[in-house]
Coordinates of C-alpha atoms in Angstrom, one line a residue:
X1 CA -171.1 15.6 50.4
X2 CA -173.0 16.8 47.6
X3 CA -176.2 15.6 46.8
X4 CA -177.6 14.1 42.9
X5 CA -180.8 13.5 41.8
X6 CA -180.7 11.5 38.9
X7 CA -180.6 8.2 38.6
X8 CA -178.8 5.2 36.9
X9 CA -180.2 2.2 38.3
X10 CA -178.7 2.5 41.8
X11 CA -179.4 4.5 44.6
X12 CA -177.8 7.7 45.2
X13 CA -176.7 8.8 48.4
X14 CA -174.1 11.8 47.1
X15 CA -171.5 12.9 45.0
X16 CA -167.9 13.3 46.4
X17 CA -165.1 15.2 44.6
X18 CA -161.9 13.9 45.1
X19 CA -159.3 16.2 43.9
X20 CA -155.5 15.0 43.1
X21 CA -152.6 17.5 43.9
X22 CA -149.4 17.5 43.0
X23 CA -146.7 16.7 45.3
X24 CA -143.7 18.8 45.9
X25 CA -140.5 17.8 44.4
X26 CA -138.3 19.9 46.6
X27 CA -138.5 20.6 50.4
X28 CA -141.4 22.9 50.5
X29 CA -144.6 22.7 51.3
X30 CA -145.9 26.1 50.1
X31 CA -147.3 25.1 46.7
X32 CA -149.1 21.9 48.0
X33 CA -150.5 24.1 50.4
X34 CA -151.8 26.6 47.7
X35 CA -153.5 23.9 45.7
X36 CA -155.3 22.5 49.0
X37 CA -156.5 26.5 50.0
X38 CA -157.8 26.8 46.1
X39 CA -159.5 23.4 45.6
X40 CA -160.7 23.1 49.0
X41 CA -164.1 24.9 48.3
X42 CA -164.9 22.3 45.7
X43 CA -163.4 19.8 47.5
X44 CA -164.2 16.7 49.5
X45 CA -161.0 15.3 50.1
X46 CA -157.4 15.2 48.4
X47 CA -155.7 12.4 46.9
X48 CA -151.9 12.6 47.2
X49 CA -149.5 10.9 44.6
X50 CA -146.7 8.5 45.9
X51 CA -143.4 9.7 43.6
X52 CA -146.0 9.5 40.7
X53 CA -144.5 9.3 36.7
X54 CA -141.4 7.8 38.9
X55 CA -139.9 10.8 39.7
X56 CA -139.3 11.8 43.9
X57 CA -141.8 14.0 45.7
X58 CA -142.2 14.8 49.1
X59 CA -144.0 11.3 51.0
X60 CA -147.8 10.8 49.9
X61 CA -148.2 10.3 54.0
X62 CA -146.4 13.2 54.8
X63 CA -148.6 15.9 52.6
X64 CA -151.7 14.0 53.2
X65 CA -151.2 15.1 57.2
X66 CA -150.6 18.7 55.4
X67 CA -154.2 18.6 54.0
X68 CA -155.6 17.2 57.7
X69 CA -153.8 20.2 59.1
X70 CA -155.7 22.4 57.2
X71 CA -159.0 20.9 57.6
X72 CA -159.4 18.4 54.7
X73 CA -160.2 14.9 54.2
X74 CA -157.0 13.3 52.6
X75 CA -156.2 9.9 50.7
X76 CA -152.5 9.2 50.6
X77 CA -151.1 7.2 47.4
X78 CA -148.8 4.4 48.2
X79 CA -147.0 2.7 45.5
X80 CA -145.9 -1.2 45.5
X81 CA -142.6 -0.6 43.2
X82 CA -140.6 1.5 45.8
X83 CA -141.0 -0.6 48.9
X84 CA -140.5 -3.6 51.0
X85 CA -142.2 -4.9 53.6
X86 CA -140.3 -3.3 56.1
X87 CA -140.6 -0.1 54.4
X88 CA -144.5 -0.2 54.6
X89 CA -144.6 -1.6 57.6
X90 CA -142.6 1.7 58.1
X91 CA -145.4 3.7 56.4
X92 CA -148.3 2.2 58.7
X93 CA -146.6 3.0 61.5
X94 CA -145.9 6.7 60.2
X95 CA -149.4 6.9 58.9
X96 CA -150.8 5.9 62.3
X97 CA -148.8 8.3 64.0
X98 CA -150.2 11.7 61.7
X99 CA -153.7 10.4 61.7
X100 CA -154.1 9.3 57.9
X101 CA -156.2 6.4 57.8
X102 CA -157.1 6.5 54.3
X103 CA -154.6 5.1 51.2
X104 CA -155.0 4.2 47.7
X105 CA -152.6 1.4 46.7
X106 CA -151.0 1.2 43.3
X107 CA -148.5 -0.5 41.6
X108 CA -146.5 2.3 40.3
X109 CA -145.4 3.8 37.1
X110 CA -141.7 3.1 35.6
X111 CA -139.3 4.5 38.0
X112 CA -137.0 7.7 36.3
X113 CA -134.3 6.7 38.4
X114 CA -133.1 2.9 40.4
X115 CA -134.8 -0.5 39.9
X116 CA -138.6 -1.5 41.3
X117 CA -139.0 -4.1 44.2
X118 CA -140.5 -7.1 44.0
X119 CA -141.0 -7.4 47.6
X120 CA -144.5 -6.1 47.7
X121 CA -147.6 -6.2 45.4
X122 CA -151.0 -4.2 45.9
X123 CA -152.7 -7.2 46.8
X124 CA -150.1 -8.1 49.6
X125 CA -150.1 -4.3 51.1
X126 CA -153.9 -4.4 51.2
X127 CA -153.8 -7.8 53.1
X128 CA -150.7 -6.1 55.1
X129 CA -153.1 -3.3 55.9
X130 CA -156.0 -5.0 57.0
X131 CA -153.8 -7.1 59.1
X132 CA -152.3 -4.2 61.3
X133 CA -156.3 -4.1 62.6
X134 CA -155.2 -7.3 64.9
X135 CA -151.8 -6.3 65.2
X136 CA -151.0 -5.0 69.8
X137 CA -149.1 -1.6 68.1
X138 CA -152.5 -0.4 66.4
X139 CA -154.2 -1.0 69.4
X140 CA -156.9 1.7 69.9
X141 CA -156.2 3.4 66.2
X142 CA -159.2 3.3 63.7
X143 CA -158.5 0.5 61.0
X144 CA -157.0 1.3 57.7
X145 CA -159.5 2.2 54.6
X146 CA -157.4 0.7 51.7
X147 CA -158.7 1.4 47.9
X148 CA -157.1 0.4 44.5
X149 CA -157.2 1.0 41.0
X150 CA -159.4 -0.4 38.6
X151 CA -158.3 0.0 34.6
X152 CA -161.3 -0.2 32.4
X153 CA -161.1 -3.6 32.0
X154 CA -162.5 -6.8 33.8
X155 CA -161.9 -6.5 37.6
X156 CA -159.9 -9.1 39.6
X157 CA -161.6 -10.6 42.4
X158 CA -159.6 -9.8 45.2
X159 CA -159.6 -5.8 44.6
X160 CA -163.6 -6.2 45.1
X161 CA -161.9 -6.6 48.9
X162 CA -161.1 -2.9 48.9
X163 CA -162.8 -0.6 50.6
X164 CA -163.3 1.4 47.4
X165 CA -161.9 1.5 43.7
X166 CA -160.6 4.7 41.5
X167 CA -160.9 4.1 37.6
X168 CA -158.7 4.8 35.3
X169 CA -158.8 8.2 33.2
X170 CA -161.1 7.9 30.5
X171 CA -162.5 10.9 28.4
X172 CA -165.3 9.2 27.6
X173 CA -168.3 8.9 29.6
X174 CA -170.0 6.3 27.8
X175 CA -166.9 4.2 28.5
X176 CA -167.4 4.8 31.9
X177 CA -171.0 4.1 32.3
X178 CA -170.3 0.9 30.2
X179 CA -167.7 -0.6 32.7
X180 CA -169.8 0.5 35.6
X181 CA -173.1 -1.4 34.3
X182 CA -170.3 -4.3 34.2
X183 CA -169.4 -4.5 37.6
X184 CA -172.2 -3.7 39.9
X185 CA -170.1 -4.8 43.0
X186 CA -171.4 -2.4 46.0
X187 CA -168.4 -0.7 46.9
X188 CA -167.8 3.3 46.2
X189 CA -166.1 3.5 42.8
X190 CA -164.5 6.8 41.7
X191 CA -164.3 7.6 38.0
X192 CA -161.1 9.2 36.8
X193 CA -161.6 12.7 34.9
X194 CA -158.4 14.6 33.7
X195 CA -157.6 18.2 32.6
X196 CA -156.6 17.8 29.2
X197 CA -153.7 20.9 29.4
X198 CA -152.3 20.8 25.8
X199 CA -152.6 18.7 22.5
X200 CA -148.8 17.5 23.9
X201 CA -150.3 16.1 27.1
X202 CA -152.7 14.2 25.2
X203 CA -150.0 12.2 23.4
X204 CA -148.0 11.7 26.5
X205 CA -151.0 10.0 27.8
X206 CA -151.4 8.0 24.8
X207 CA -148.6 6.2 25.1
X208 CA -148.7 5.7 29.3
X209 CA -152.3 5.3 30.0
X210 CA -153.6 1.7 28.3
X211 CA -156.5 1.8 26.0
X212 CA -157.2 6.1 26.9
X213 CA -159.5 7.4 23.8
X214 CA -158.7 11.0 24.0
X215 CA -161.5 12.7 21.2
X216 CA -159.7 14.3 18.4
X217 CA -162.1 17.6 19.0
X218 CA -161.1 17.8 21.9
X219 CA -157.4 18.1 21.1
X220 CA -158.0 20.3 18.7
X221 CA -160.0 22.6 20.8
X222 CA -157.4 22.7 23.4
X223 CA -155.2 23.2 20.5
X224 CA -157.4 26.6 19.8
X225 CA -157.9 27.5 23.5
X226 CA -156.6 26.1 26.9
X227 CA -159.5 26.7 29.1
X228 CA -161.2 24.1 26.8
X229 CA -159.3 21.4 28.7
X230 CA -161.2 23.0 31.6
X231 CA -164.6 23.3 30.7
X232 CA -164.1 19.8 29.0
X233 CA -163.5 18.2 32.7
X234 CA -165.8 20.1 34.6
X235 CA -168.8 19.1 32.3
X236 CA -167.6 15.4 32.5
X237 CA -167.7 16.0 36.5
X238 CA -171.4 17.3 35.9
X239 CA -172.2 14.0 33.8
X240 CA -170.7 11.7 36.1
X241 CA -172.3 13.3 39.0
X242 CA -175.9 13.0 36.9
X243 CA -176.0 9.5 36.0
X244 CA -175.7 8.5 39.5
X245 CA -173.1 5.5 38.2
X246 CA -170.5 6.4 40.3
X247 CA -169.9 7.0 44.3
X248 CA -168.1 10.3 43.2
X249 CA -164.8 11.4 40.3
X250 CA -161.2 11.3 40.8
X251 CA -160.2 14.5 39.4
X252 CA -157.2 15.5 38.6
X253 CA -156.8 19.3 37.4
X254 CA -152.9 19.5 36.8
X255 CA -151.8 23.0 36.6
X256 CA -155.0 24.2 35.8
X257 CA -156.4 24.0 39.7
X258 CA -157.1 27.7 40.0
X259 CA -159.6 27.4 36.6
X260 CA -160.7 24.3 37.5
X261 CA -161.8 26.1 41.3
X262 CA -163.4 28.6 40.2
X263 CA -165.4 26.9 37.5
X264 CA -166.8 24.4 39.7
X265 CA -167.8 26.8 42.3
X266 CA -169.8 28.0 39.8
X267 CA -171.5 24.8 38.8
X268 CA -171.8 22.5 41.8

């Protein structure tokens, strides 16, 4: 855990760096695997995605024993939209089994392919979750850690329950800041930070990410030179990390992981 000195009104214990990866979408593991060697340095644990933008990957549980394999801390993604109960029942079970005790649960982007569930909710697989803690088949097994997600927006009550929140994307650190100074609730909250790749990402997230404000200099800059996207996150990582706001950053480098390595070994 990384230590920061400044300070925002709160005390600051550390700084952690929560990297997302991407998940394979075919039967192999040797990419995932790349992406946890590269990132590890800089990393202090890995978030997996659960069939994130709807499309199949290889299970969030699955990888997230990968990364544990290997060393690393990991966070596995579980989605409401493709299950039942049974099927997460399923998943605790499997989760148990590998050793992953951490999850973020979500609700789950527009599946590409089939129809969502209605069975579950988040609120329902956190309650599910923290139920298994009095249930004779954990016995002995450390209890659950459950997070959720948190748009920037006014926070239901019940997700102050989790154990910790991850914030939405936002390019803008003021934005940030403003929605933290809104909710001083104790918990660890991660703010979302995002490699902006190309001026054709940033319209794709205009239209699937609710209220993102992606700053037409920045687009344009990427527009001029990719490693801008880079630079761009890593000093938003730095700002974050500064104000002492925020527990730690959900970042997510996309295909720029190698860049996005190498320039935070640099600067934390």
């Amino acid at each position: 855990m990384r230590e920061s000195t400044a300070g925002h009104g709160r005390p600051v214990r550390g700084f952690e760096l929560i990297c997302e990866i991407e998940p394979p979408t075919r039967p192999d593991l040797t990419h995932a695997r790349h992406q946890i060697g590269v990132l590890s340095p800089v990393t202090d644990a890995f978030l997996i995605p659960d069939n994130h933008i709807g499309r199949a990957t290889v299970s969030s549980i699955a990888v997230a024993h990968e990364v544990q394999t290997m060393g690393g801390r990991s966070i596995a993604c579980v989605n409401s939209r493709d299950r039942n109960l049974l099927g997460f029942r399923r998943d605790l079970l499997t989760a148990a089994a590998y050793g992953v005790e951490e999850f973020l649960f979500v609700h789950g982007d527009k599946p590409t392919a089939g129809n969502r569930t209605s069975d579950l909710t988040v609120r329902a697989m956190m309650d599910e979750a923290r139920a298994a803690s009095e249930d004779p088949v954990f016995a002995d097994m450390p209890a659950f850690r459950v997070g959720a997600a948190a748009g920037l927006r006014p926070l239901p009550t019940w997700k102050r329950a989790a154990d910790f929140l991850f914030v939405q994307v936002s390019y803008s650190v003021d934005a940030l800041l403003r929605w933290r100074d809104a909710h001083p609730v104790e918990l660890p909250i991660y703010a979302g930070v995002m490699v902006l790749a190309s001026a054709g990402m940033a319209r794709r997230l205009a239209v699937t990410i609710p209220d993102i404000d992606i700053p037409d200099d920045l687009v344009q800059a990427v527009e001029r030179d990719q490693a801008a996207g880079v630079e761009a996150a890593c000093d938003q990582v730095l700002r974050l990390r500064d104000s002492g706001a925020f527990a730690g950053v959900h970042l997510v480098p996309v295909s720029r992981y190698r860049q996005v390595a190498a320039r935070l070994e640099d600067l934390l």
